[in-house]
Structure formats: structure tokens, C-alpha cells
Amino acid sequence: MSDTAKTPHPRLGEPFLLTPGPLTTSYEVKQAMLRDWGSWDDEFRAMTVDLRKRLLALTGDSKGLLDCVPIQGSGTFAVEAMLGTFVPKDGHVLVLANGAYGKRGAETVTRIGRGLTLIDKGDYMPPRGDEVAAALAADPSITHVLAIHCETSSGILNPVQEIADATHAAGRILLIDSMSAFGAVELNYDDVKYLAMVSSANKCIEGVPGFGFVIARKTALEAAKGNCHSLSLDMYEQWATMNKTGQWRFTPPTHVVAAFLVALKAHEAEGGVTGRGARYTKNRDVMVAGMRELGFETLLQDRWLSPIIVTFFCPADDKFDFSQFYDLMKAKGFIIYPGKLTIVDSFRIGCIGQMDEHIMRRVVAAAKETLADMGVASAAPPEIALIERAKLAA
Ligand SMILES: *Cc1c(COP(=O)(O)O)cnc(C)c1O
């Protein structure tokens, strides 16, 4: 064991992950995995109960209408489990896509044989309430709407309240992929009435990867028996078994659960969703201001920036090369993320994980040094990037 591993908050010399999960976790979270648990044992069963209760406490559900069901696998497994469990076999889902995760949701709906209508807004334009209302009015066979809360591929915070209002006004059912937002961005059940939403262990709660969780109306869980196309992704069965025996239906990721409980306690100690959201917002503000000072431009106007991850245009300067920029940033201790825009080159910097504004200042300093190392005189993007950006008004 190295010396640093004995100190309370070491970074273990690892680079910071400025990525949207897996992300940089605390030493305490990692340490919680240094013990083995029996999945049927009372102690582990109590941990599952605690985990479900703590997650429910973050929903703002004042009437106790919701329940929380964890499910093994990465976040995508939980999305597929939600769609397969709550959309009946003859259901029809309107998927609101503006990036990779929306498209993945649409692909899932098709793959599990449910009806699909897709509103695809391209790389980042937000789906708006009036478009949702129009699509629902045009096709009475649509039963459900799937919205992406924070579309992590551009970092845009989609207007879920507006989408929820349009969905309810049309008498349809809302499902939310809040994977990268839950725990840091307010999603109050008393305001945004969803049938179910999903998130996972390795995003804003700052656990390690290994499971996701669905938060759903109890009445919807009760009604979902027999819907699911999949044995292992059936949230009704997982819920019913968990309530009856206290166990997960199949081998749970015990170490990941233990780590997640430590992460949940730290989340609470930080002030819950408000406290966590405030730190991430500060991270973003400090980082974005610093990057703009270097000449970088964000894809999105401030109104649409999430406190989760930010897309920057690559500089127009010939000397700029993303893979070199990535390697040099990594050598300075920071792992950044490539961009996902189809029209112009971009990269992303995440604001979530065990990092604060001091770390974000170091990120900006590293970017400044890296530009100098590469001989890049200006971080300004090509003109086409700014033309593209102008399509989305503030
Ligand atoms: C991370 C993420 C997912 C799930 O991705 P996995 O790689 O399966 O964990 C789904 N939706 C959004 C918006 C995400 O950010």
C-alpha cells in the first residue's frame, strides 16, 4: 500500500476524471469496497433497504407515492428495464432526442418491439413543450413520452417541466432518463409528475459503476406484472422479490452497493440535491469562465448549460489537435472527454465527481499550459461553430 492510501482524502496520484461517470470518487467510497458481503445476509439486506429509502428521500415525493428499485448493470440496462416494464406490449412511445442518449432510448423502444415516434432535434437543440403538444395531438396512439433530463452528449439541460406539462395536458405518461442529473439537479416529484425515472450509481451520487435504479409510482409497479420482454430486466419482478425477501433477484453488486451507501451519506452531509448542485454549479462557473478567458467558446448559451458537463468547440488554430490536447491534459492529471457533435469538432469537460472549484482552476491552468505546449496562439473556434451556435438563442 502506498503512503497516500493511508491519508484521509488522497488522490492516489490518479488523474481526475472530468467525465460524466465513471467519475472521481472519494477515498471513503473506494474503501467501502474492501469487504465482502453475503447477498442473503441480514446486514446486506438492511443495506438495500437503506439505499432505497435514501434515494426516495431525494425525490420530493411528499405523499409517499413512489418506490425505488435498484437493478444490476449500467445505466442503459435500467433504461431498458424501465421501458420494458412500464410500456405495455401494445404501447407507443414518443422519444424526445437531442443527442446520443435520446437516440439510444429510441433504439431500445424499437428493439423491445414497442411503437416509436421520434422527435430528433439533432446534436443539441432542445425539444420544447409546444412540439411535444403538437406531436401528441397529431397521434392519439402515443401512450408514453420519454424525456432525457440532462442530455450528457452535449451537456444541455432539457426543459423537463415544460415537457411534463405538455405530456400531462395531453393525458399521456412521462418517463424520464435522469441518469446524469438526478442527485444534483432538482427533479421534484410534486412538480414534475412522472410515472418512472432512472439514474445510476456512478453519476451525481458519486458511487462506482455497477447498478442503476428506477424510481416509479407504486401503482405503476403493481400494474406492470407480465409486461416486460426480459427476465432479468423485469422491474416488477425485481420489486416484488425485493419487497418479499429483501434480496435482489440475481447476484447483486455487493461491493458497489456498500460504496454507494457511503456515497449517499456524503451526499446528505453535503446538503443533498441543493448542496451537491451548488458545488457542481460552482465547478462549472469557475471552469467555463476560465476557459472563456483563454478564448474557448461553449456550444451552448448560458441558459442551457447544465452543471454536469460542458461542450467546448475545438480551436480553429491549425496547431490544435484533440488527441494531443487530451494526452497533454492527462499528463497534467486531468482526463477530459471527446465531443459528440457531428458538424464541428468539440470536446467536453465534466463538472461532477469529487472535485471543487480549486481543482477546476487547475484544470483551466492545465488547459492554458497545454495550448502553449502545442503552440496554439488562439483558442477561438472556427466561424462555422459560432454560426451553428446562433441557431439556439439564449
Ligand atoms: C450515462 C448515461 C446513460 C447510461 O449510460 P451507461 O453507459 O449505460 O451507464 C443513459 N442516459 C444518460 C443521459 C446518461 O448520461
XYZ file of C-alpha atoms in Angstrom, residues 33-382:
350
model
C -15.367 -1.951 -1.176
C -12.650 -3.631 0.895
C -15.076 -6.027 2.461
C -17.135 -8.960 1.225
C -20.851 -9.274 1.895
C -23.217 -12.219 1.653
C -26.108 -11.232 -0.567
C -28.689 -13.103 1.570
C -27.245 -11.909 4.866
C -29.343 -9.625 7.092
C -26.682 -6.951 7.060
C -26.691 -6.707 3.271
C -30.476 -6.818 3.122
C -30.564 -3.892 5.542
C -28.162 -2.037 3.242
C -30.559 -2.496 0.315
C -33.462 -1.168 2.406
C -31.385 1.843 3.441
C -30.315 2.546 -0.135
C -33.898 2.513 -1.414
C -35.098 4.743 1.413
C -32.311 7.279 0.933
C -32.905 7.525 -2.811
C -36.628 8.022 -2.304
C -35.863 10.849 0.095
C -34.297 12.757 -2.821
C -37.446 12.744 -4.962
C -39.515 15.371 -3.153
C -42.455 12.939 -3.155
C -44.379 14.293 -0.173
C -47.228 11.781 -0.440
C -45.207 8.566 -0.463
C -46.462 7.535 -3.909
C -43.105 6.361 -5.235
C -40.881 3.364 -4.695
C -37.272 2.760 -5.651
C -35.984 -0.427 -7.221
C -32.287 -0.962 -7.956
C -31.249 -3.130 -10.905
C -27.875 -4.664 -11.797
C -25.949 -3.341 -14.797
C -25.012 0.044 -16.216
C -27.484 2.874 -16.735
C -28.606 1.610 -20.135
C -29.826 -1.612 -18.513
C -32.006 0.466 -16.186
C -33.421 2.495 -19.107
C -34.273 -0.717 -20.951
C -35.789 -2.142 -17.766
C -37.949 0.961 -17.299
C -39.185 0.968 -20.903
C -39.799 -2.778 -20.970
C -41.595 -2.813 -17.638
C -43.813 0.266 -17.863
C -44.654 0.423 -21.551
C -47.131 -2.356 -22.323
C -46.545 -4.570 -25.349
C -49.012 -2.517 -27.418
C -47.648 0.791 -26.084
C -46.303 3.607 -28.249
C -43.513 5.900 -27.059
C -42.705 9.420 -28.217
C -38.943 9.745 -27.695
C -37.523 13.258 -27.455
C -33.941 13.068 -28.708
C -31.231 15.702 -28.923
C -28.146 13.565 -28.640
C -26.792 10.067 -28.167
C -28.844 9.077 -25.125
C -32.148 10.088 -26.674
C -31.231 8.088 -29.774
C -30.311 5.110 -27.609
C -33.711 5.359 -25.916
C -35.380 5.276 -29.346
C -33.292 2.269 -30.378
C -34.319 0.500 -27.185
C -38.016 1.148 -27.803
C -37.696 -0.361 -31.272
C -35.623 -3.299 -30.078
C -38.180 -4.302 -27.450
C -40.937 -4.104 -30.035
C -42.864 -1.117 -28.735
C -44.228 1.545 -31.068
C -41.920 4.517 -31.629
C -42.360 8.113 -32.712
C -39.114 10.041 -32.666
C -38.592 13.772 -32.429
C -34.905 14.097 -33.264
C -33.616 17.612 -32.710
C -30.079 16.821 -33.844
C -26.958 17.405 -31.786
C -28.292 19.684 -29.082
C -31.421 21.707 -29.899
C -33.881 21.197 -27.001
C -37.282 19.554 -27.528
C -39.848 22.162 -26.460
C -43.240 21.824 -24.828
C -45.172 23.076 -27.863
C -43.543 20.466 -30.124
C -44.446 17.724 -27.650
C -48.032 19.016 -27.505
C -48.245 19.051 -31.325
C -46.839 15.519 -31.685
C -49.240 14.161 -29.062
C -52.221 15.926 -30.631
C -51.263 14.545 -34.051
C -51.117 10.925 -32.915
C -53.598 9.708 -30.301
C -51.974 6.253 -30.324
C -48.929 7.601 -28.434
C -49.152 6.388 -24.834
C -45.826 7.457 -23.296
C -43.211 10.205 -23.644
C -39.525 9.573 -22.923
C -37.519 12.686 -21.998
C -33.793 12.971 -21.317
C -33.234 15.275 -18.353
C -29.618 16.258 -18.976
C -28.531 15.072 -22.449
C -24.975 14.211 -21.494
C -23.711 14.147 -25.076
C -23.896 17.956 -25.349
C -24.436 18.781 -21.670
C -27.752 20.524 -22.326
C -30.292 20.671 -19.536
C -33.545 19.861 -21.314
C -36.740 21.706 -20.283
C -38.394 18.791 -18.412
C -41.003 20.910 -16.643
C -42.315 22.187 -19.967
C -42.260 18.658 -21.406
C -44.048 17.266 -18.337
C -46.745 19.945 -18.559
C -47.386 19.217 -22.249
C -47.453 15.476 -21.621
C -49.974 15.749 -18.798
C -52.130 18.265 -20.594
C -52.474 15.626 -23.344
C -53.242 12.887 -20.812
C -50.112 10.836 -21.565
C -47.479 9.221 -19.369
C -43.993 10.624 -18.752
C -40.818 8.559 -18.368
C -37.536 10.329 -17.624
C -33.909 9.369 -18.152
C -32.391 11.492 -15.396
C -29.210 9.433 -15.381
C -26.694 12.261 -15.315
C -28.830 14.815 -13.435
C -30.507 13.007 -10.531
C -28.999 13.993 -7.202
C -27.635 17.330 -8.428
C -30.466 18.913 -10.417
C -33.838 19.341 -8.755
C -36.480 16.959 -10.109
C -39.241 17.434 -7.597
C -41.983 14.838 -7.916
C -44.606 17.238 -6.591
C -43.856 19.476 -9.628
C -42.820 17.044 -12.356
C -45.160 14.085 -12.288
C -43.512 11.119 -13.932
C -44.554 7.512 -13.942
C -40.945 6.408 -13.655
C -37.426 7.772 -13.882
C -33.976 6.207 -13.922
C -30.480 7.021 -12.787
C -27.378 5.026 -11.882
C -24.755 4.590 -9.195
C -21.848 6.284 -10.940
C -23.224 9.716 -11.765
C -24.186 12.562 -9.405
C -24.375 10.442 -6.269
C -20.670 9.697 -6.887
C -20.634 5.939 -6.449
C -18.826 3.408 -8.617
C -20.460 1.717 -11.633
C -22.467 -1.486 -11.239
C -26.164 -0.786 -10.916
C -28.934 1.593 -11.856
C -32.220 2.331 -10.164
C -35.754 3.037 -11.231
C -37.996 5.297 -9.185
C -41.620 4.669 -10.071
C -45.148 5.113 -8.857
C -46.128 2.152 -6.689
C -49.397 1.819 -8.570
C -47.438 1.578 -11.832
C -45.195 -1.132 -10.389
C -48.234 -3.078 -9.239
C -49.808 -2.789 -12.672
C -46.668 -3.814 -14.591
C -46.777 -7.538 -13.916
C -46.161 -9.513 -17.087
C -45.268 -6.509 -19.281
C -41.547 -6.998 -19.530
C -39.938 -8.670 -22.548
C -36.912 -9.643 -20.460
C -36.457 -11.935 -17.485
C -33.522 -10.110 -15.909
C -34.775 -6.570 -16.628
C -38.278 -7.045 -15.251
C -38.661 -4.287 -12.659
C -41.965 -5.687 -11.434
C -40.315 -8.998 -10.539
C -37.278 -7.277 -9.028
C -39.584 -5.070 -6.924
C -41.902 -7.880 -5.824
C -38.967 -10.140 -4.856
C -37.139 -7.351 -3.061
C -40.224 -6.449 -1.054
C -40.887 -10.064 -0.177
C -37.393 -11.372 0.599
C -35.246 -8.271 0.946
C -32.973 -9.699 -1.728
C -32.083 -8.778 -5.266
C -33.341 -11.462 -7.649
C -29.895 -12.298 -9.012
C -26.364 -11.720 -7.644
C -26.191 -8.088 -6.520
C -23.025 -5.999 -6.959
C -22.421 -6.116 -3.197
C -19.259 -4.012 -3.114
C -20.829 -1.388 -5.342
C -23.854 -1.200 -3.038
C -21.621 -0.774 0.017
C -19.715 2.001 -1.747
C -22.949 3.643 -2.871
C -24.258 3.856 0.694
C -21.128 5.718 1.730
C -21.624 7.996 -1.277
C -25.263 8.621 -0.289
C -24.245 9.603 3.240
C -21.691 12.040 1.833
C -24.381 13.417 -0.481
C -26.636 14.029 2.504
C -23.801 15.610 4.510
C -23.125 17.962 1.608
C -26.699 19.246 1.766
C -28.469 16.795 -0.537
C -29.517 17.796 -4.032
C -29.152 21.519 -3.220
C -25.650 21.210 -1.798
C -24.426 18.860 -4.499
C -25.966 21.018 -7.205
C -24.336 24.138 -5.743
C -20.852 22.586 -5.818
C -21.265 21.381 -9.400
C -22.629 24.770 -10.459
C -19.611 26.471 -8.921
C -17.334 23.946 -10.661
C -18.965 24.759 -13.975
C -18.945 28.525 -13.488
C -15.287 28.668 -12.495
C -14.256 26.308 -15.294
C -16.332 27.974 -18.023
C -15.184 31.492 -17.031
C -11.555 30.354 -17.079
C -11.864 28.569 -20.425
C -13.609 31.583 -21.973
C -10.750 33.752 -20.757
C -8.423 31.503 -22.766
C -10.594 32.106 -25.837
C -12.578 28.853 -25.804
C -16.289 29.061 -26.615
C -19.062 26.852 -25.270
C -21.516 25.187 -27.631
C -24.455 26.374 -25.541
C -25.541 29.758 -24.321
C -25.542 30.031 -20.530
C -29.282 29.417 -20.178
C -28.900 25.857 -21.455
C -25.649 24.877 -19.712
C -26.060 22.069 -17.204
C -23.891 21.875 -14.091
C -22.974 18.337 -15.241
C -20.780 18.597 -18.334
C -19.900 21.365 -20.798
C -19.135 21.122 -24.537
C -16.428 23.407 -25.941
C -15.598 23.933 -29.605
C -12.100 22.889 -30.622
C -9.943 25.890 -31.561
C -9.641 26.714 -35.265
C -5.847 27.084 -34.967
C -4.055 24.515 -37.203
C -1.747 23.545 -34.383
C -4.638 22.287 -32.263
C -5.043 18.531 -32.295
C -7.543 16.974 -29.899
C -5.694 13.722 -29.266
C -2.530 15.649 -28.399
C -4.541 18.029 -26.210
C -6.066 15.004 -24.469
C -2.684 13.334 -23.856
C -1.074 16.500 -22.524
C -4.055 17.212 -20.240
C -3.871 13.648 -18.955
C -0.144 14.032 -18.265
C -1.098 17.062 -16.129
C -3.594 14.957 -14.195
C -6.899 15.569 -15.976
C -8.858 13.183 -18.158
C -11.258 15.080 -20.413
C -13.831 13.730 -22.838
C -14.135 13.882 -26.610
C -17.111 15.712 -28.103
C -20.081 14.227 -29.926
C -21.104 16.975 -32.347
C -21.494 15.990 -35.975
C -20.958 19.446 -37.513
C -17.867 20.823 -35.776
C -15.076 19.356 -33.645
C -15.624 19.653 -29.931
C -14.616 18.267 -26.570
C -16.280 18.067 -23.182
C -15.260 18.782 -19.610
C -17.311 17.310 -16.790
C -18.103 19.143 -13.556
C -19.242 16.156 -11.482
C -17.358 13.889 -9.085
C -15.061 14.578 -6.157
C -13.821 17.950 -7.374
C -14.258 21.522 -6.293
C -13.569 24.970 -7.706
C -9.868 24.754 -6.753
C -9.492 21.683 -8.922
C -11.390 23.438 -11.719
C -8.917 26.343 -11.580
C -6.134 23.793 -12.002
C -7.963 22.342 -14.995
C -8.040 25.778 -16.627
C -4.356 26.356 -15.810
C -3.527 22.965 -17.354
C -5.505 23.864 -20.495
C -3.604 27.150 -20.747
C -0.233 25.396 -20.426
C -1.309 22.745 -22.892
C -2.216 25.328 -25.535
C 1.231 26.866 -25.039
C 2.887 23.415 -25.257
C 1.131 22.844 -28.572
C 1.946 26.310 -29.914
C -1.742 27.219 -30.254
C -1.975 31.011 -30.296
C -5.737 31.330 -30.046
C -8.409 29.013 -28.666
C -11.102 30.722 -30.752
C -13.340 28.288 -32.669
C -13.911 28.355 -36.431
